[in-house]
mmCIF file of C-alpha atoms in Angstrom:
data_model
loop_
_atom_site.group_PDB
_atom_site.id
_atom_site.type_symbol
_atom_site.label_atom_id
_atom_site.label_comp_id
_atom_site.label_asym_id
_atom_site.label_seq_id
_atom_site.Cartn_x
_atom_site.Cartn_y
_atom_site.Cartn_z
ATOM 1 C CA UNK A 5 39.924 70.322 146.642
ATOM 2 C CA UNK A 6 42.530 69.550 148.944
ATOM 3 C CA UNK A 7 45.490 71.088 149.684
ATOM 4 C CA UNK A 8 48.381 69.092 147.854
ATOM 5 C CA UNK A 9 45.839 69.424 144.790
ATOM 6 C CA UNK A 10 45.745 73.256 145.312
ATOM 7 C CA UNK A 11 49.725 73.059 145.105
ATOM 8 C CA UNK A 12 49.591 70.914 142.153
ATOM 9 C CA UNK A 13 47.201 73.573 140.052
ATOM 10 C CA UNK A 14 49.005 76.804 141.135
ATOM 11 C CA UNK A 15 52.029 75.071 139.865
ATOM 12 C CA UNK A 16 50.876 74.249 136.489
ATOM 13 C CA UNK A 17 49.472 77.604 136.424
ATOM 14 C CA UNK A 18 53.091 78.723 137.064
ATOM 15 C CA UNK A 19 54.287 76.824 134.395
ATOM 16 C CA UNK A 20 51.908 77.788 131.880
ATOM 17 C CA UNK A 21 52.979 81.471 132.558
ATOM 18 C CA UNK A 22 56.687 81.050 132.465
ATOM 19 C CA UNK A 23 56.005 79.146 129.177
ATOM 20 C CA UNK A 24 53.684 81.870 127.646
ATOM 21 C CA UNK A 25 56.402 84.402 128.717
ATOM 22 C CA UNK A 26 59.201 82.717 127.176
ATOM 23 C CA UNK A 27 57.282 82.007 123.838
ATOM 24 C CA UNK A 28 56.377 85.416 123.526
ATOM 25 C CA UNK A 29 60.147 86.518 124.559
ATOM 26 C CA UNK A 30 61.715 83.979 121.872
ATOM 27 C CA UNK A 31 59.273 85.475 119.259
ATOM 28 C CA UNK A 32 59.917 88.966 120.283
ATOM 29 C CA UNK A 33 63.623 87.667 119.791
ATOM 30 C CA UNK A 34 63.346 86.114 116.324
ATOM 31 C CA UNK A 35 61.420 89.343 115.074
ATOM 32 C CA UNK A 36 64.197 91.249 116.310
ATOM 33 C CA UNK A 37 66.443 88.889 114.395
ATOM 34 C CA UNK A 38 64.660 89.015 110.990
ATOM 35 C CA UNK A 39 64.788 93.238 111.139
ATOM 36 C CA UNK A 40 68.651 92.977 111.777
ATOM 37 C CA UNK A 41 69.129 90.501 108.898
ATOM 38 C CA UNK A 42 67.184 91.826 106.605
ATOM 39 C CA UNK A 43 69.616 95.096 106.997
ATOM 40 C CA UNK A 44 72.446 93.062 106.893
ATOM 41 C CA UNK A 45 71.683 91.556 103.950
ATOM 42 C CA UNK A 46 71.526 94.512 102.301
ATOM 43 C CA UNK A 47 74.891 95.560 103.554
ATOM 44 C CA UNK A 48 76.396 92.611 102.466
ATOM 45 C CA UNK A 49 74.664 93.253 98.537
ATOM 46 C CA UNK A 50 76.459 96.794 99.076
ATOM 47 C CA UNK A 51 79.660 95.867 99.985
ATOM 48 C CA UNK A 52 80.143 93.048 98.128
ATOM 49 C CA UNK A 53 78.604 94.526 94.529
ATOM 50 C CA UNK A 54 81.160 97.637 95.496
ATOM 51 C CA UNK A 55 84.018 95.531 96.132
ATOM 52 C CA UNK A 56 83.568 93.659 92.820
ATOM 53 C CA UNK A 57 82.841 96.624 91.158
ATOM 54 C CA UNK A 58 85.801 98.608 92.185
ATOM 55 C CA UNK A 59 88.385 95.395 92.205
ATOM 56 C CA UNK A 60 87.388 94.754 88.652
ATOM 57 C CA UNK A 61 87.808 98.578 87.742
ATOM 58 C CA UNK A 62 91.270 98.520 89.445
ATOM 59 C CA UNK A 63 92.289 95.373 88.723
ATOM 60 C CA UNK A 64 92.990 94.363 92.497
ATOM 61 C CA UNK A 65 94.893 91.929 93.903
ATOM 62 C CA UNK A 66 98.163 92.118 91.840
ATOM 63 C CA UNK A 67 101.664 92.987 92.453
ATOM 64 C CA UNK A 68 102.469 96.554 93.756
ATOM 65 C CA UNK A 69 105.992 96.660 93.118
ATOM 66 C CA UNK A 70 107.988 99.057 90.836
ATOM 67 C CA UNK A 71 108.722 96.439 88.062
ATOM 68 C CA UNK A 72 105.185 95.393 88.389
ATOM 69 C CA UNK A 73 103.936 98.474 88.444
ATOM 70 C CA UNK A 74 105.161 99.278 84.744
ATOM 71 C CA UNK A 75 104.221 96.088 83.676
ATOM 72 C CA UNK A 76 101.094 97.437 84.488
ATOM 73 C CA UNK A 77 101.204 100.441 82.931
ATOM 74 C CA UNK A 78 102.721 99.168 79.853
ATOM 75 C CA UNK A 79 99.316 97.100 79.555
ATOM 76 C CA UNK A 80 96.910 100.266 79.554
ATOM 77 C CA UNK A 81 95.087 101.198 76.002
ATOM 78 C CA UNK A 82 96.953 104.954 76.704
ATOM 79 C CA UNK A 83 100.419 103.872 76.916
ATOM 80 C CA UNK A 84 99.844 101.277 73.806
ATOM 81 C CA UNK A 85 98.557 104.645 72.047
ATOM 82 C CA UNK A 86 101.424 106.264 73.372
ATOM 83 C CA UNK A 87 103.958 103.716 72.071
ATOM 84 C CA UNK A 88 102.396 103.653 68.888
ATOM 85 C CA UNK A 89 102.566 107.438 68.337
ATOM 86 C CA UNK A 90 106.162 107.689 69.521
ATOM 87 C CA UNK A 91 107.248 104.317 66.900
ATOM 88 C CA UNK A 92 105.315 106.551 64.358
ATOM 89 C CA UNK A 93 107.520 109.505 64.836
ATOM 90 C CA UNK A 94 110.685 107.757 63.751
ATOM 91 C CA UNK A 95 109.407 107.720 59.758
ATOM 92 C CA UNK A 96 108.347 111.151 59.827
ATOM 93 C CA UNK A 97 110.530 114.065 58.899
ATOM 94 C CA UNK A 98 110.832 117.494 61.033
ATOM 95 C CA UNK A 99 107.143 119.112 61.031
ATOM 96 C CA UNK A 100 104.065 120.181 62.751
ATOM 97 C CA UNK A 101 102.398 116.342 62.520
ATOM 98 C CA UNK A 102 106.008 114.963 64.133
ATOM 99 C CA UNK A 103 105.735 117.209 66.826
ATOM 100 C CA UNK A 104 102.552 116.720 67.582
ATOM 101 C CA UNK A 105 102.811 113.045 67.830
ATOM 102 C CA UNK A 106 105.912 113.486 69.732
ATOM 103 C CA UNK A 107 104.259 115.626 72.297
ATOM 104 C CA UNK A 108 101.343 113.306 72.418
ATOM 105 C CA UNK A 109 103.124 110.278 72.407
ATOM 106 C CA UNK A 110 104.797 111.726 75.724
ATOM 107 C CA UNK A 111 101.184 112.653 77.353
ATOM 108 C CA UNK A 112 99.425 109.493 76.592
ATOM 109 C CA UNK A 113 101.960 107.359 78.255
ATOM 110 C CA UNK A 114 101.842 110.155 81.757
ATOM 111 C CA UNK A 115 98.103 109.426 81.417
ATOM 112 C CA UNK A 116 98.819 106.245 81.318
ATOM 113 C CA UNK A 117 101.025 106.368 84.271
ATOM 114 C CA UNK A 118 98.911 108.837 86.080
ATOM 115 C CA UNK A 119 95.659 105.651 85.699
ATOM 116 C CA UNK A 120 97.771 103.007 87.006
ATOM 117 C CA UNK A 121 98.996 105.696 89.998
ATOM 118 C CA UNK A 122 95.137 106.164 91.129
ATOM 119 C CA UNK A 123 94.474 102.171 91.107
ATOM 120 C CA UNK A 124 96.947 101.296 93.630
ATOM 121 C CA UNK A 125 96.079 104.468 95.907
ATOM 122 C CA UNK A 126 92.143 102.658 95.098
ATOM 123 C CA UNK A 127 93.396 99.534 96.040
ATOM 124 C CA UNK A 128 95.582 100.278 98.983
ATOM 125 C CA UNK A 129 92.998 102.415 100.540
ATOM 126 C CA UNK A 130 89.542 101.458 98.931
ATOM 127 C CA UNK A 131 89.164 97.958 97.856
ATOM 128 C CA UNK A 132 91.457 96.419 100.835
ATOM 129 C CA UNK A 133 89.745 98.089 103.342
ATOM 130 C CA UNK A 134 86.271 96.713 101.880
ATOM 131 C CA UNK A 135 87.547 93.351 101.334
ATOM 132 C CA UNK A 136 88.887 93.538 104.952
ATOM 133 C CA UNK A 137 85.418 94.259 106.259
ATOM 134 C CA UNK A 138 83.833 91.162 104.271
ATOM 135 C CA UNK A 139 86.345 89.340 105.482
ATOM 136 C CA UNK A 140 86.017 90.039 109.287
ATOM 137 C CA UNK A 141 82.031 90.104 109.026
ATOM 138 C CA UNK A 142 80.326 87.760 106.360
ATOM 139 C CA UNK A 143 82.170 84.799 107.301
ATOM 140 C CA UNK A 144 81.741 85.063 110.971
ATOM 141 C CA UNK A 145 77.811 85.910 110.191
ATOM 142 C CA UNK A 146 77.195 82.913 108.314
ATOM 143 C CA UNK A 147 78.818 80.641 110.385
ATOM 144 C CA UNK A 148 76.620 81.736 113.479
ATOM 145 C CA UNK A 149 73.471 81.698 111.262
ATOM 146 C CA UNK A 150 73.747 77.981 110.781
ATOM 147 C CA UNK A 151 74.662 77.582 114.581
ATOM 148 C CA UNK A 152 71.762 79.469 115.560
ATOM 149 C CA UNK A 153 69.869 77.187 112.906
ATOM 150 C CA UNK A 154 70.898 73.924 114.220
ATOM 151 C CA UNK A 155 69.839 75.189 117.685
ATOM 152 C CA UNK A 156 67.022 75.692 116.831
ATOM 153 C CA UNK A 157 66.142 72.592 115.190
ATOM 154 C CA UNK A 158 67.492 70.618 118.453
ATOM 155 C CA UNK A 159 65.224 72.840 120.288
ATOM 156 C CA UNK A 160 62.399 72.121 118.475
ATOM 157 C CA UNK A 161 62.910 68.323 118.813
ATOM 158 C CA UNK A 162 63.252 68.455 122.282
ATOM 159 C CA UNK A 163 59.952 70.798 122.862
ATOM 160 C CA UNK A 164 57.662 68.588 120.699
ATOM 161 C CA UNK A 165 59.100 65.402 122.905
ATOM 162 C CA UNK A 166 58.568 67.292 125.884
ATOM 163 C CA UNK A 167 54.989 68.524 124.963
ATOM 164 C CA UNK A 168 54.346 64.890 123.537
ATOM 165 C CA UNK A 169 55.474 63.368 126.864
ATOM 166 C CA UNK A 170 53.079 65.228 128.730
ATOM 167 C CA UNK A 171 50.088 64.413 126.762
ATOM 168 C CA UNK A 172 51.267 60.730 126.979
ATOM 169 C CA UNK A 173 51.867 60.926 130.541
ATOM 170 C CA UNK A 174 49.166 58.863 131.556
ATOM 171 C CA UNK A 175 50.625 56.008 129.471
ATOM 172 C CA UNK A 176 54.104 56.153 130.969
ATOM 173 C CA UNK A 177 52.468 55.656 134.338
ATOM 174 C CA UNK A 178 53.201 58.750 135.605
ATOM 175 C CA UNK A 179 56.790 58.929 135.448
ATOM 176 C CA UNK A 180 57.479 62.050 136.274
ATOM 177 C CA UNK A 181 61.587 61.627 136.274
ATOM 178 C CA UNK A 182 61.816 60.783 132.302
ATOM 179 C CA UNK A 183 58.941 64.359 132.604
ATOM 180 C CA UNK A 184 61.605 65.941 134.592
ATOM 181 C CA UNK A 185 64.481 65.484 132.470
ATOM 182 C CA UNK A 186 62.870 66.247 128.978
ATOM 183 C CA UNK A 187 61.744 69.399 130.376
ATOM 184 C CA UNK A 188 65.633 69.933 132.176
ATOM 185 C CA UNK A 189 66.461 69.268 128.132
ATOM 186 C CA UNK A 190 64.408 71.534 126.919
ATOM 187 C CA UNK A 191 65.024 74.647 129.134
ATOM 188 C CA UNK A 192 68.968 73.783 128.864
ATOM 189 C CA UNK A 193 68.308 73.986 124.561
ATOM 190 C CA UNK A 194 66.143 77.060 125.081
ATOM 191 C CA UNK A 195 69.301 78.863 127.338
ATOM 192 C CA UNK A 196 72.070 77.382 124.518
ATOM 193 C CA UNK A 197 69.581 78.797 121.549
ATOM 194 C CA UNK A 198 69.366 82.588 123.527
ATOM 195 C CA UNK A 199 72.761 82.569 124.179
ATOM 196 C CA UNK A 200 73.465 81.758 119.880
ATOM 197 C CA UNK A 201 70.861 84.297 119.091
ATOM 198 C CA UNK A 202 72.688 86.552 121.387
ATOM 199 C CA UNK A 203 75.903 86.255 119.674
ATOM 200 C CA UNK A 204 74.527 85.931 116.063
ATOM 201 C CA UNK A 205 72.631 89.720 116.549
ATOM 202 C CA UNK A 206 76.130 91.148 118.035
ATOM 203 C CA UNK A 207 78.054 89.812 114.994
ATOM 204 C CA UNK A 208 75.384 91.461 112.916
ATOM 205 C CA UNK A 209 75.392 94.399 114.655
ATOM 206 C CA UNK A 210 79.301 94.887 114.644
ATOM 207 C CA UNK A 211 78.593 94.581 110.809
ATOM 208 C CA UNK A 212 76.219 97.197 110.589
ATOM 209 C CA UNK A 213 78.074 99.561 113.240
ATOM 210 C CA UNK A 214 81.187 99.901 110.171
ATOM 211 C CA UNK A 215 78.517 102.300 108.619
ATOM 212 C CA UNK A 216 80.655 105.126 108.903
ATOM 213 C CA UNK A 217 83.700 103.103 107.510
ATOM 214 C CA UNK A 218 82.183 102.322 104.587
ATOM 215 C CA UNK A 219 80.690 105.487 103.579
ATOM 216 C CA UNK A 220 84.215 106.972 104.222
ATOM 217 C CA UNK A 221 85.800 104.636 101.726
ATOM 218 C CA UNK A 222 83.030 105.296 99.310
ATOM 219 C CA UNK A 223 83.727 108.513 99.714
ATOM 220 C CA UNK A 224 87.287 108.333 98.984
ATOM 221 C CA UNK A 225 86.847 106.260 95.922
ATOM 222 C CA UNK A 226 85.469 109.268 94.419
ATOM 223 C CA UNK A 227 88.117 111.326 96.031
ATOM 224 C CA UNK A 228 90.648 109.248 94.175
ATOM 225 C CA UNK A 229 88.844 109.839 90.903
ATOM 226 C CA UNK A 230 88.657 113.670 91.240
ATOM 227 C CA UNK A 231 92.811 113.793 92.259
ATOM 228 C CA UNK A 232 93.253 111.116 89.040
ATOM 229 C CA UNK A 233 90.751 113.438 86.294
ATOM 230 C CA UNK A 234 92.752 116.843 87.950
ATOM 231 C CA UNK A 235 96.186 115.225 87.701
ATOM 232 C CA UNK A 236 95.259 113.844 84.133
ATOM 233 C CA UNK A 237 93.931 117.231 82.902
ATOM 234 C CA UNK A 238 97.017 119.141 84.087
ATOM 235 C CA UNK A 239 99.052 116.834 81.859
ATOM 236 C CA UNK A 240 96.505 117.439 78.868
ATOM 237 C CA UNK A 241 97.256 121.523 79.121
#
């Protein structure tokens, strides 16, 4: 063997190694990739089934201002309970039943007022908050996913050429330029796809690093609910 044939085979053999690393390195990678997603998928089931949860509980998304607000309150079952008690009153003489639905009449529509009260503290510093996080995270997410997607499928393409162009080789009589720049292609796909993958898992992990937030406004949902059932029960006695 001579030596420019020796040269020849210790490059291939160089070749075959950098390619074995970097197909064990992009697996290694995509592994990684599935783990993180599958997490993030379930934070996005979590945050999403709470925020729909919670919105439809509150009724987010309308008008916070005064009027509004006793629009709003004019709408719940307590206050309609509360009207109807008070209209009752008017028929009835002096006695213990007109008294009683006078008093009541007056506590159902605080109750009343006291519900609507807890929804916009919910919505103001629950449901915003997670909407804001779905907002600032899903989107983003998906829209990386199918860039790292498309990457990959270019990358792909542009292996298979490569690896079909060197099996062919002997047919395109040794043209080692149109070898050259297929594998130039390929190596420039295989950077782009890294550098995708790269950004996709930090977007991810940005997501999954608002743990704390969203535990906190869990957390204060229920908060809400305990000040709303204390408030509600001083009213009552």
């Amino acid at each position: 063997m001579n030596r420019n044939m020796k040269r020849q085979l210790e490059k291939f053999k160089e070749e075959i190694k950098s390619n074995l690393t970097r197909s064990s390195k992009s697996e290694k990678n995509a592994d990684g990739l599935q783990e993180v997603e599958r997490e993030v998928d379930r934070y996005k089931d979590i945050l999403q089934n709470l925020n729909k949860r919670i919105a439809t509980t509150v009724s987010a998304g309308q008008p916070q201002d005064a009027p509004a607000k006793e629009k709003r309150i004019r709408k719940v079952p307590e206050f309609v309970l509360g009207q109807l008690m008070e209209d009752s009153v008017k028929d009835l003489p002096p006695g213990l039943l007109r008294d009683v639905l006078d008093k009541c009449a007056r506590l159902e529509k605080t109750v009343a007022s006291e519900i609507i009260t807890n929804e916009l503290s919910v919505e103001n510093s629950v449901s915003k908050n997670l909407n804001d996080i779905i907002e600032r995270h899903l989107a983003t997410i998906q829209k990386q996913k199918r860039t790292v997607g498309k990457c990959a499928q270019e990358y792909e393409a542009t292996r298979q050429k490569y690896d079909s162009a060197q099996r062919n080789s002997d047919q395109l009589g040794g043209n080692q330029a149109k070898l050259t720049q297929l594998k130039d292609d390929q190596e420039e796909l295989h950077n782009k796809l890294e550098k995708e993958r790269d950004l996709y898992e930090s977007y991810m992990y940005e997501l999954l690093a608002e743990e704390e937030n969203i535990a906190n406004y869990v957390k204060e949902y229920v908060k809400h609910q305990e000040l709303y059932y204390t408030s509600a029960l001083r009213e009552i006695q």
